[in-house]
PDB file of C-alpha atoms and ligand atoms in Angstrom:
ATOM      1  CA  UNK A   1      52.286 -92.447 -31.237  1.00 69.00           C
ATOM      2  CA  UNK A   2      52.681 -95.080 -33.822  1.00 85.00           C
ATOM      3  CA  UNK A   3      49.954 -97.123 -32.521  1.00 84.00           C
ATOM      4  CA  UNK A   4      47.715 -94.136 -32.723  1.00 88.00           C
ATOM      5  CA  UNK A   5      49.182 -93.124 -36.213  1.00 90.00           C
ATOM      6  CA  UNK A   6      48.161 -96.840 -37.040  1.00 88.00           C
ATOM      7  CA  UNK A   7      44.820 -97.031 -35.835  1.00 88.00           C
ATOM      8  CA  UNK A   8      44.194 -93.515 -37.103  1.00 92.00           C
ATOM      9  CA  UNK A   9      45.410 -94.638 -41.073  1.00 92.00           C
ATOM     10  CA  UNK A  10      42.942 -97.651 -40.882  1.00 89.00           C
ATOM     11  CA  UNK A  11      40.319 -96.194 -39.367  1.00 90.00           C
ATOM     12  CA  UNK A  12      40.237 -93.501 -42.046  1.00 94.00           C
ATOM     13  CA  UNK A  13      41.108 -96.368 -44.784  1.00 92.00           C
ATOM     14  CA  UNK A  14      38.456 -98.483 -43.623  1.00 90.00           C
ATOM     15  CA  UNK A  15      35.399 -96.214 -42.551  1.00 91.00           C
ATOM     16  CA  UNK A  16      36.290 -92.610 -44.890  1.00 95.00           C
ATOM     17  CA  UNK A  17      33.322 -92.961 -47.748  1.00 97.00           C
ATOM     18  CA  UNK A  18      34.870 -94.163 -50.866  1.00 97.00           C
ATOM     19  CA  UNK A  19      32.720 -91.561 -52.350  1.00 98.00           C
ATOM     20  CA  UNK A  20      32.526 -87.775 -51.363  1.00 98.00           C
ATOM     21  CA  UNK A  21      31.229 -87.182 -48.589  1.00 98.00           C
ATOM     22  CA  UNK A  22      28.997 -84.062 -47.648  1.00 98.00           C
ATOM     23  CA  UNK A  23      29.846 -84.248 -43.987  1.00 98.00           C
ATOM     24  CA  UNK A  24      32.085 -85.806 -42.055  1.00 98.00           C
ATOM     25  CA  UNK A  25      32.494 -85.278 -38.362  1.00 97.00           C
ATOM     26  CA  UNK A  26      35.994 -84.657 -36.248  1.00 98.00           C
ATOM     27  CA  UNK A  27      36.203 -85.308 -32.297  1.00 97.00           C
ATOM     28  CA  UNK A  28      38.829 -84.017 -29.898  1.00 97.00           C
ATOM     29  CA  UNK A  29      42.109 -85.679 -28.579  1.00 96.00           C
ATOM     30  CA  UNK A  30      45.496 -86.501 -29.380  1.00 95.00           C
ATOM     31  CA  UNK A  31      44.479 -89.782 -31.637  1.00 94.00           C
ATOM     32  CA  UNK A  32      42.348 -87.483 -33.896  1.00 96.00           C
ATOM     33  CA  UNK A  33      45.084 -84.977 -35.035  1.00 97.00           C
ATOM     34  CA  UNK A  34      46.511 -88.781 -36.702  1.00 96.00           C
ATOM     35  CA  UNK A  35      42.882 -88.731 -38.362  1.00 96.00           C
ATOM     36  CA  UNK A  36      42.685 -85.629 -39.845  1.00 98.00           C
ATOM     37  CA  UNK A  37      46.193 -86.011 -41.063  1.00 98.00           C
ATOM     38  CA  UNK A  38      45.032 -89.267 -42.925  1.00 97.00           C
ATOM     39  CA  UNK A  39      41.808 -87.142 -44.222  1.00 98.00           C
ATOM     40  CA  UNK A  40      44.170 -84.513 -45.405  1.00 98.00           C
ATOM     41  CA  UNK A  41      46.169 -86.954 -47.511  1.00 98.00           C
ATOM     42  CA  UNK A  42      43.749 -88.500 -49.312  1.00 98.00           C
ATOM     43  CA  UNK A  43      42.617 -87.792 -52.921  1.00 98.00           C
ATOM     44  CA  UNK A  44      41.109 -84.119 -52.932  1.00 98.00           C
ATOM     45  CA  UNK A  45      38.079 -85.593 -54.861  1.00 98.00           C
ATOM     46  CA  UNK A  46      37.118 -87.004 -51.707  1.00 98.00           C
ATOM     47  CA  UNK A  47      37.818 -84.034 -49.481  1.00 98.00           C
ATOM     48  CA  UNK A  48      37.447 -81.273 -51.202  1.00 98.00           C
ATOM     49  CA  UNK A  49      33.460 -80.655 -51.602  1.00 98.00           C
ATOM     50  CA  UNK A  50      32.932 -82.130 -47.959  1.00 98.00           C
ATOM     51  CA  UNK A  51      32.056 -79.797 -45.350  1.00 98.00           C
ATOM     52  CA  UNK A  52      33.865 -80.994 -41.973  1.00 98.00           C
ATOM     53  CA  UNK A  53      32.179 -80.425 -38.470  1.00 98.00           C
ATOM     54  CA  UNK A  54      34.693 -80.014 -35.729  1.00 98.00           C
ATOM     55  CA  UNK A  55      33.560 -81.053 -31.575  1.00 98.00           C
ATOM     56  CA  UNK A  56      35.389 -78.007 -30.510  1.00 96.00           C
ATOM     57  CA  UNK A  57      38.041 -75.495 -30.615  1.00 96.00           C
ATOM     58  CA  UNK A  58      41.006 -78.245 -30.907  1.00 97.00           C
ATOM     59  CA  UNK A  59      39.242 -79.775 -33.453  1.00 97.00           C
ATOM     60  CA  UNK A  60      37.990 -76.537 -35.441  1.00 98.00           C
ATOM     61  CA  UNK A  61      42.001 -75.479 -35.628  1.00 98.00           C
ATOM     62  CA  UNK A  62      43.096 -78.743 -36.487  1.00 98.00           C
ATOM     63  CA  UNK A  63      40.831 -78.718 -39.828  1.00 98.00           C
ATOM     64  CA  UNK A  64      42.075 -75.369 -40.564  1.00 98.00           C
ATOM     65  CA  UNK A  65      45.579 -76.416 -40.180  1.00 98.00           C
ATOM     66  CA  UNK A  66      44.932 -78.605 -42.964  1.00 98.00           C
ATOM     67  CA  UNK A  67      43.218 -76.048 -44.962  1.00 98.00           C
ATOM     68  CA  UNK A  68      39.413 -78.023 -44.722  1.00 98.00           C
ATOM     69  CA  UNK A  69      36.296 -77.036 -44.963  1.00 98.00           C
ATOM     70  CA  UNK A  70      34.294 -76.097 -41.767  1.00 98.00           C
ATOM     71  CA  UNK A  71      30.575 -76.626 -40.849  1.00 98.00           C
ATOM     72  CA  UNK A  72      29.345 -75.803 -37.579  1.00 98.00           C
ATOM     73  CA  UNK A  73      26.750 -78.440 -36.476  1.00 98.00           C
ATOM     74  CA  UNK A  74      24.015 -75.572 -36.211  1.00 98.00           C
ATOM     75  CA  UNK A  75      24.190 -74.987 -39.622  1.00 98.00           C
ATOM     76  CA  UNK A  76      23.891 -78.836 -40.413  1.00 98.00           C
ATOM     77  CA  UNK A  77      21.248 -78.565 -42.773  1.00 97.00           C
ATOM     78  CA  UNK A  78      17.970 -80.026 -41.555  1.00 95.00           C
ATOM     79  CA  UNK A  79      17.260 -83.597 -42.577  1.00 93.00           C
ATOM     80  CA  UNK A  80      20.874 -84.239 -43.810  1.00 94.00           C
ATOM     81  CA  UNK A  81      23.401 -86.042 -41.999  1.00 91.00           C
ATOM     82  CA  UNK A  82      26.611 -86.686 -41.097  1.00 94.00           C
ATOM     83  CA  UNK A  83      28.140 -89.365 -43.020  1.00 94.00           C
ATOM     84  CA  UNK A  84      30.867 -90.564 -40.975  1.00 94.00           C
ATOM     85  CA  UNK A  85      32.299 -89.048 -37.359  1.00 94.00           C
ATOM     86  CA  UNK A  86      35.359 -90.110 -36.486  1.00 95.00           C
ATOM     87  CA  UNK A  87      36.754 -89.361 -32.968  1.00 94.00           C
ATOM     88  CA  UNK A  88      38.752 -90.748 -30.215  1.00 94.00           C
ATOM     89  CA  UNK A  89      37.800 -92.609 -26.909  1.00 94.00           C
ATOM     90  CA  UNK A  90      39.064 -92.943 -23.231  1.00 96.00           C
ATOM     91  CA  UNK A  91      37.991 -96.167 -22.712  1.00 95.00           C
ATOM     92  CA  UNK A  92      36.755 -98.397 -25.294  1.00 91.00           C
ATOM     93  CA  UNK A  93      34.669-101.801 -23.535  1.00 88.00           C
ATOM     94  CA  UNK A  94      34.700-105.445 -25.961  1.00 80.00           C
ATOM     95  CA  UNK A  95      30.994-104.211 -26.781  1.00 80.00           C
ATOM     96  CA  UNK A  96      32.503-100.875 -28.406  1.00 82.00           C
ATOM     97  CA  UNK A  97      30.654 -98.959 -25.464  1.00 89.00           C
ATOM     98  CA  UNK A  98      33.402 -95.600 -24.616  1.00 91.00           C
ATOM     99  CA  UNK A  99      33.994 -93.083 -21.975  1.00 96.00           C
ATOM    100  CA  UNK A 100      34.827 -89.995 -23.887  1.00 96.00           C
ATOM    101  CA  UNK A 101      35.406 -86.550 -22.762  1.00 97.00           C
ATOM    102  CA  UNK A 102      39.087 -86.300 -21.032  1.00 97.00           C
ATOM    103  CA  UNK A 103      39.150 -83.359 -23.363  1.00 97.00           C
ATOM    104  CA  UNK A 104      36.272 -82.177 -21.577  1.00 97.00           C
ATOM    105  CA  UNK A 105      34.112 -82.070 -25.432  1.00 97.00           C
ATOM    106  CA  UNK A 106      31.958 -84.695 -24.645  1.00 97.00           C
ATOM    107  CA  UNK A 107      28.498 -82.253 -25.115  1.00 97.00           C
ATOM    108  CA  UNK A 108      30.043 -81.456 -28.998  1.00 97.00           C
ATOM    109  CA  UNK A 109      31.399 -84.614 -29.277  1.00 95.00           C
ATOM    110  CA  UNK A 110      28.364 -86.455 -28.960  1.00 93.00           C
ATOM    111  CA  UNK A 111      25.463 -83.788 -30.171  1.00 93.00           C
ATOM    112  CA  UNK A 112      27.979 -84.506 -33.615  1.00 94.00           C
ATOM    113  CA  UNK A 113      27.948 -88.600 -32.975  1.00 90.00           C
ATOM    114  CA  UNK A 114      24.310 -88.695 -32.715  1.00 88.00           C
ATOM    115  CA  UNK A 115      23.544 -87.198 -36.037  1.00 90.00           C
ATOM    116  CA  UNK A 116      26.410 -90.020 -37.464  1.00 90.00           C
ATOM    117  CA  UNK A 117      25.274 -92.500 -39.911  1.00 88.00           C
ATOM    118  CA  UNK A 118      28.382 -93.986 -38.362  1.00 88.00           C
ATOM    119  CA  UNK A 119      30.329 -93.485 -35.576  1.00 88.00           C
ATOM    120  CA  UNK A 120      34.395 -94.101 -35.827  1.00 91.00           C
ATOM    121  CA  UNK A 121      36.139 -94.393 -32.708  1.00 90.00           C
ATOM    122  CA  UNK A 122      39.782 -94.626 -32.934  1.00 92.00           C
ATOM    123  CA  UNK A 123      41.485 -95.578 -30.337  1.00 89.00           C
ATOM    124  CA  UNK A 124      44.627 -97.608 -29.341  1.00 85.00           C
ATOM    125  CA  UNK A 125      45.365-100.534 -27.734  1.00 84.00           C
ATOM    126  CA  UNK A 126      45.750 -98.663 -24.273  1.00 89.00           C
ATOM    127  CA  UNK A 127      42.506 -97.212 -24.234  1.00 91.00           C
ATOM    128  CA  UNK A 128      41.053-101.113 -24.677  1.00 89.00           C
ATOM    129  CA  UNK A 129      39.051-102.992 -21.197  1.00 92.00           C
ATOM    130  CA  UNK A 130      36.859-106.064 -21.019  1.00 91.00           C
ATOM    131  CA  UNK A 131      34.174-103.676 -19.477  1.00 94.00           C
ATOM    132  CA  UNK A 132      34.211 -99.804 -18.346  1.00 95.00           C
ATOM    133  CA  UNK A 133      35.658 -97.952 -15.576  1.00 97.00           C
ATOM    134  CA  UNK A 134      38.478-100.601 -15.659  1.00 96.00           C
ATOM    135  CA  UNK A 135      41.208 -98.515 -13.134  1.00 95.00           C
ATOM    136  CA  UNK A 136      44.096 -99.644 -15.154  1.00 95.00           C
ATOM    137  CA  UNK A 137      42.676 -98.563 -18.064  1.00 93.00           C
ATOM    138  CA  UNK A 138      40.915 -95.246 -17.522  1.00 95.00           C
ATOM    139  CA  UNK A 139      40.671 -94.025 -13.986  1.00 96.00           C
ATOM    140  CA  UNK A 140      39.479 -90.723 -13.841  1.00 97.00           C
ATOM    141  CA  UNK A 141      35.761 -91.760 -14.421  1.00 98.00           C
ATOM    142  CA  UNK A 142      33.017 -90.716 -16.317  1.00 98.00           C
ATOM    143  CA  UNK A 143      32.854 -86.798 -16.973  1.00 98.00           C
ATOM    144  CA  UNK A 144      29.612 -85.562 -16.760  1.00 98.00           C
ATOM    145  CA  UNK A 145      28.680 -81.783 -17.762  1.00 98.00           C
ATOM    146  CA  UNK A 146      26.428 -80.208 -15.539  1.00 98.00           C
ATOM    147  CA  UNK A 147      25.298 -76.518 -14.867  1.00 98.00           C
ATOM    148  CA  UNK A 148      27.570 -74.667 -12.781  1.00 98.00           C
ATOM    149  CA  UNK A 149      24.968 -74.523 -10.406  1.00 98.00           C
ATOM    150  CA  UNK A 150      24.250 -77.572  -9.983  1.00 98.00           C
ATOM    151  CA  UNK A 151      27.278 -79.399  -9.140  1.00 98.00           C
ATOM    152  CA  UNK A 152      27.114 -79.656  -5.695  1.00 98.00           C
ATOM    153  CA  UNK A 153      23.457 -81.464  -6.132  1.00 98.00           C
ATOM    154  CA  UNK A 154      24.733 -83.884  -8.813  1.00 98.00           C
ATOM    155  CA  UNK A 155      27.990 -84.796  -6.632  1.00 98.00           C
ATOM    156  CA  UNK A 156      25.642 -85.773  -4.233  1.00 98.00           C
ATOM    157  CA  UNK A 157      23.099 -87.465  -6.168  1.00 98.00           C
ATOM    158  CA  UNK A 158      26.146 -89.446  -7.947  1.00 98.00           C
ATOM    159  CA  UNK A 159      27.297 -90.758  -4.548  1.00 98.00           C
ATOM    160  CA  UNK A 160      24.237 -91.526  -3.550  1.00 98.00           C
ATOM    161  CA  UNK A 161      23.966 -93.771  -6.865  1.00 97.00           C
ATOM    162  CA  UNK A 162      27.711 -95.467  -6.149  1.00 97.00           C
ATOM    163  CA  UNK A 163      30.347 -93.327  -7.822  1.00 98.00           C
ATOM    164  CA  UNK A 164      33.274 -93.593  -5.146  1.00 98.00           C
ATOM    165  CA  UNK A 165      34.813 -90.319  -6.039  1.00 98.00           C
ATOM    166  CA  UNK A 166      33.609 -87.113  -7.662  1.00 98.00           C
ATOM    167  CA  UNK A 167      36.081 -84.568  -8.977  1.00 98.00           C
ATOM    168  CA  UNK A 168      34.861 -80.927 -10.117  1.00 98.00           C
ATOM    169  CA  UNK A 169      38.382 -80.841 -12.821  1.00 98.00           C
ATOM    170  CA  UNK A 170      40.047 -77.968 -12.395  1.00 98.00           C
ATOM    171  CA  UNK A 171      40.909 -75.325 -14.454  1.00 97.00           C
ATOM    172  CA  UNK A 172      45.045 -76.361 -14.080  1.00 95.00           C
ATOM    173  CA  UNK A 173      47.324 -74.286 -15.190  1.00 94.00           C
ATOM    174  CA  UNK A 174      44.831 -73.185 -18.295  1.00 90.00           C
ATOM    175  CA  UNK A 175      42.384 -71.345 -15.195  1.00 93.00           C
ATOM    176  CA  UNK A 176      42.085 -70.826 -11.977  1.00 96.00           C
ATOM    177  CA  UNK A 177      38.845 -72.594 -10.868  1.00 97.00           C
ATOM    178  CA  UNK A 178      37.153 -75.387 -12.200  1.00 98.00           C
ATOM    179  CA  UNK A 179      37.695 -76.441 -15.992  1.00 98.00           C
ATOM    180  CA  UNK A 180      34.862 -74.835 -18.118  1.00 97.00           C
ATOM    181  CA  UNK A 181      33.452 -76.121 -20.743  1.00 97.00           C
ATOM    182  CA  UNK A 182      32.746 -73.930 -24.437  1.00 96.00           C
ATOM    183  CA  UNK A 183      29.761 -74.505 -23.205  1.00 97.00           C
ATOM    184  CA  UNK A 184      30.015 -72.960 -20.107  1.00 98.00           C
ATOM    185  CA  UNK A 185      29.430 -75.624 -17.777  1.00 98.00           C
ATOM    186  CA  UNK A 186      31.597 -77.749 -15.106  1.00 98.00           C
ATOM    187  CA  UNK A 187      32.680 -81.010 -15.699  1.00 98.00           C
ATOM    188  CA  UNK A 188      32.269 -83.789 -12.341  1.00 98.00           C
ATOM    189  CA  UNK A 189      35.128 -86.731 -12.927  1.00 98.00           C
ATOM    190  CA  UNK A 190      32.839 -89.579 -11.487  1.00 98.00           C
ATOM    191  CA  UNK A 191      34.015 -93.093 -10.689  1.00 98.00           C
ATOM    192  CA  UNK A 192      32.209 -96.185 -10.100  1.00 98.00           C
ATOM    193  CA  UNK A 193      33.311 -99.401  -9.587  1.00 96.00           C
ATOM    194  CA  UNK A 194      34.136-101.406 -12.471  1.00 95.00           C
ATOM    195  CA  UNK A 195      31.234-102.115 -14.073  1.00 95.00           C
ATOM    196  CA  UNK A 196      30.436-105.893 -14.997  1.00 93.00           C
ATOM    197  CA  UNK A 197      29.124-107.529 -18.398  1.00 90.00           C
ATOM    198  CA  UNK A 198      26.111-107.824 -19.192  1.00 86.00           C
ATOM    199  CA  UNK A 199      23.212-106.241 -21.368  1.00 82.00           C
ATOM    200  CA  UNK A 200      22.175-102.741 -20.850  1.00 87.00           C
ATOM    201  CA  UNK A 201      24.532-102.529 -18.309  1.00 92.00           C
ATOM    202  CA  UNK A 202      26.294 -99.310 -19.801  1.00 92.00           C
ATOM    203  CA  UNK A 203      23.088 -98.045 -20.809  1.00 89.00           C
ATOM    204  CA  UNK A 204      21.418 -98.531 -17.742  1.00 92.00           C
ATOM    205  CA  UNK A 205      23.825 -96.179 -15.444  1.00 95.00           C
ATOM    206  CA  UNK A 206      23.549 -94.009 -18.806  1.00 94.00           C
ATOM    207  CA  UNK A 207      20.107 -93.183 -18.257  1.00 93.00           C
ATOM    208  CA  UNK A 208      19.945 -93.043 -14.497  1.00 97.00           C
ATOM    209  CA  UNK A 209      22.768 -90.392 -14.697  1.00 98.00           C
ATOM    210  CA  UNK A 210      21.215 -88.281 -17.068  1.00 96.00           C
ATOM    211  CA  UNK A 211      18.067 -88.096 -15.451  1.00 97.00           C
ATOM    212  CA  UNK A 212      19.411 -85.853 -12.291  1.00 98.00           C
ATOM    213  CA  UNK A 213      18.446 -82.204 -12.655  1.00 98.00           C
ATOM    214  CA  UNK A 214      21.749 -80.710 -13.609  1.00 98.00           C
ATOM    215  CA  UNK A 215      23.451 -82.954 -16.170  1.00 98.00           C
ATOM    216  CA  UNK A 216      23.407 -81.652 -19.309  1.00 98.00           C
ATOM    217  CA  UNK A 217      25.158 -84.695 -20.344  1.00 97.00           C
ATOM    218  CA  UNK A 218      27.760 -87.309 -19.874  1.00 97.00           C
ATOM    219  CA  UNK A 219      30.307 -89.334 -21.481  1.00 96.00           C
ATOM    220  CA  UNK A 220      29.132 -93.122 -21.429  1.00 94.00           C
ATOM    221  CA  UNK A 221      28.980 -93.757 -25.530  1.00 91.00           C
ATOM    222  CA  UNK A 222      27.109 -97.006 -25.901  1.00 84.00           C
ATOM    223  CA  UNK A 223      27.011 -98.982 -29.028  1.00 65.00           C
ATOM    224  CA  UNK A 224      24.409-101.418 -30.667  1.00 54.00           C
ATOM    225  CA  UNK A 225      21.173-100.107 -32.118  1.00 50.00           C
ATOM    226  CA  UNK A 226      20.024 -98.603 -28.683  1.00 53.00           C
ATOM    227  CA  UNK A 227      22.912 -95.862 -28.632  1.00 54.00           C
ATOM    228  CA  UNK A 228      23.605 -95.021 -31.861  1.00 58.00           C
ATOM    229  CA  UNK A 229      22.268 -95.060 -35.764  1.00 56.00           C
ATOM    230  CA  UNK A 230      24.835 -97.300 -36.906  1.00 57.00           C
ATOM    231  CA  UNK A 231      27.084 -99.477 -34.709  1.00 61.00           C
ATOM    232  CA  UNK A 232      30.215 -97.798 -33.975  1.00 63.00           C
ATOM    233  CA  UNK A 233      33.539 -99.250 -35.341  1.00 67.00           C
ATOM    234  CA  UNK A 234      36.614 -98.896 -33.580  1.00 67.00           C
ATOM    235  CA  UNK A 235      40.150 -98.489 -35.329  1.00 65.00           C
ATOM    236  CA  UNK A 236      42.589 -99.886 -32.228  1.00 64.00           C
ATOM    237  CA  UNK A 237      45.334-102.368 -32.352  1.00 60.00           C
ATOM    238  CA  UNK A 238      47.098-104.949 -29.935  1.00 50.00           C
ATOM    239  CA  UNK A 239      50.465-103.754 -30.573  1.00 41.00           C
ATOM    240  CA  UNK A 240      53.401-102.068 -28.624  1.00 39.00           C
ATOM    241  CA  UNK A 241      53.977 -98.764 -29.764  1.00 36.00           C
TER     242      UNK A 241
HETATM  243  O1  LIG B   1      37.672 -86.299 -24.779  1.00 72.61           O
HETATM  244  C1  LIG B   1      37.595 -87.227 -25.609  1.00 72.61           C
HETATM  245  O2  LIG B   1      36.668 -88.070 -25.588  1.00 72.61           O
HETATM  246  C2  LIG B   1      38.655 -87.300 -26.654  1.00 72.61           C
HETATM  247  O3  LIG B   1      38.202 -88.007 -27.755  1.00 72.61           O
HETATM  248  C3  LIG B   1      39.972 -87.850 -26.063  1.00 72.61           C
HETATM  249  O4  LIG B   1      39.867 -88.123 -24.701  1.00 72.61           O
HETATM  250  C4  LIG B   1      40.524 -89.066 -26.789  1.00 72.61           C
HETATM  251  O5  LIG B   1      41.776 -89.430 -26.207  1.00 72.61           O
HETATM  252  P1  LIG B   1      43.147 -89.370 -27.034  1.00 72.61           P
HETATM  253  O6  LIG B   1      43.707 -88.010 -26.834  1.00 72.61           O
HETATM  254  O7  LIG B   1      43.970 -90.467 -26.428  1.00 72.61           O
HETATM  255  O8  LIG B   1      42.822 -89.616 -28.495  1.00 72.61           O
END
């Protein structure tokens, strides 16, 4: 945990706004509870007239835990922004390109992201591969959030398009069933192979995902100016916990 705690106190030193901030948002994960610690212990002039917008339930709690204010990203007001979002990855490629959603908030997680001026991701040095879907690294694939009804349809559109395994997650021991999302959808765990460097390459199996009837969305983050307003910045570090 002290390589999370680590990357979590820089990140926030780095990339919090040296001057208040309206909004800032919070993602989901173990790495982020370090984050909003790190919020919580800065000045109050910086935290206390910022509204914070959580990715989910984990994240919601976690801000009230440490008594900050709450926006829902409905009620971000139109035209404004988020200043920063800070949140946590799976994977994280050398381009800054993530796989996010093992905490199955990837739809919240990145409907917040994309209205970022910048987008934090904090991660450690175990969540770091030369490119995606790297098996040592991360190998439970890309989770995608489609409609319930629709999963059998994507699974097969998926293999069709390479992934060598597809995995509706399960509720566990939280539900029996599949996992379901707070937006009431399925998650499908999809692995391809490894994929290899180049540009657009992320982007690429991005778009051709998204565009089967059924995905409401998935969890390939891609940097640069294509994915996002600002590049995103990643606290991680090389070092043994
Ligand atoms: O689901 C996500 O994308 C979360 O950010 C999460 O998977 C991050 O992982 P962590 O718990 O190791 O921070």
């Amino acid at each position: 945990a002290s390589a999370k705690k680590l990357a979590a106190a820089t990140a926030v030193r780095d990339h919090y706004p040296k001057s208040p901030p309206k909004y800032i948002g919070i993602g989901s994960g173990s790495t982020i509870v370090h984050v909003v610690a790190s919020i919580a212990a800065l000045d109050p002039s910086l935290t206390s007239s910022t509204k914070f917008i959580p990715t989910g339930f984990q994240s919601k709690l976690l801000l009230l835990q440490h008594n900050l204010q709450i926006l829902d990203i409905d009620l971000l007001p139109p035209g404004e922004s988020i200043s920063v979002a800070f949140d946590g990855a799976d994977e994280v490629d050398s381009q800054l390109n993530c796989i996010k959603g093992g905490g199955a908030c990837l739809f919240q997680e990145k409907i917040v992201a994309v209205q970022a001026e910048k987008f934090v991701v904090v991660a450690d040095f175990r969540k770091i591969s030369k490119t995606l879907l790297t098996p040592t690294t991360w190998s439970s694939g890309i989770p995608i959030e489609v409609v319930p009804s629709s999963y059998p349809y994507v699974t097969a559109k998926l293999q069709a398009m390479g992934a060598t395994q597809v995995v509706l997650r399960p509720g566990g021991k939280a539900k029996a069933g599949p996992c379901v999302t707070d937006n009431g959808n399925f998650l499908l765990d999809s692995v391809f192979p490894t994929l290899q460097e180049g540009e657009n390459v992320v982007q690429e199996l991005a778009e051709a995902i998204k565009g089967i009837v059924g995905v409401v969305e998935h969890g390939l983050f891609y940097g640069g100016s294509k994915g996002w307003k600002g590049r995103p910045a990643v606290g991680y570090f090389g070092m043994e916990d």
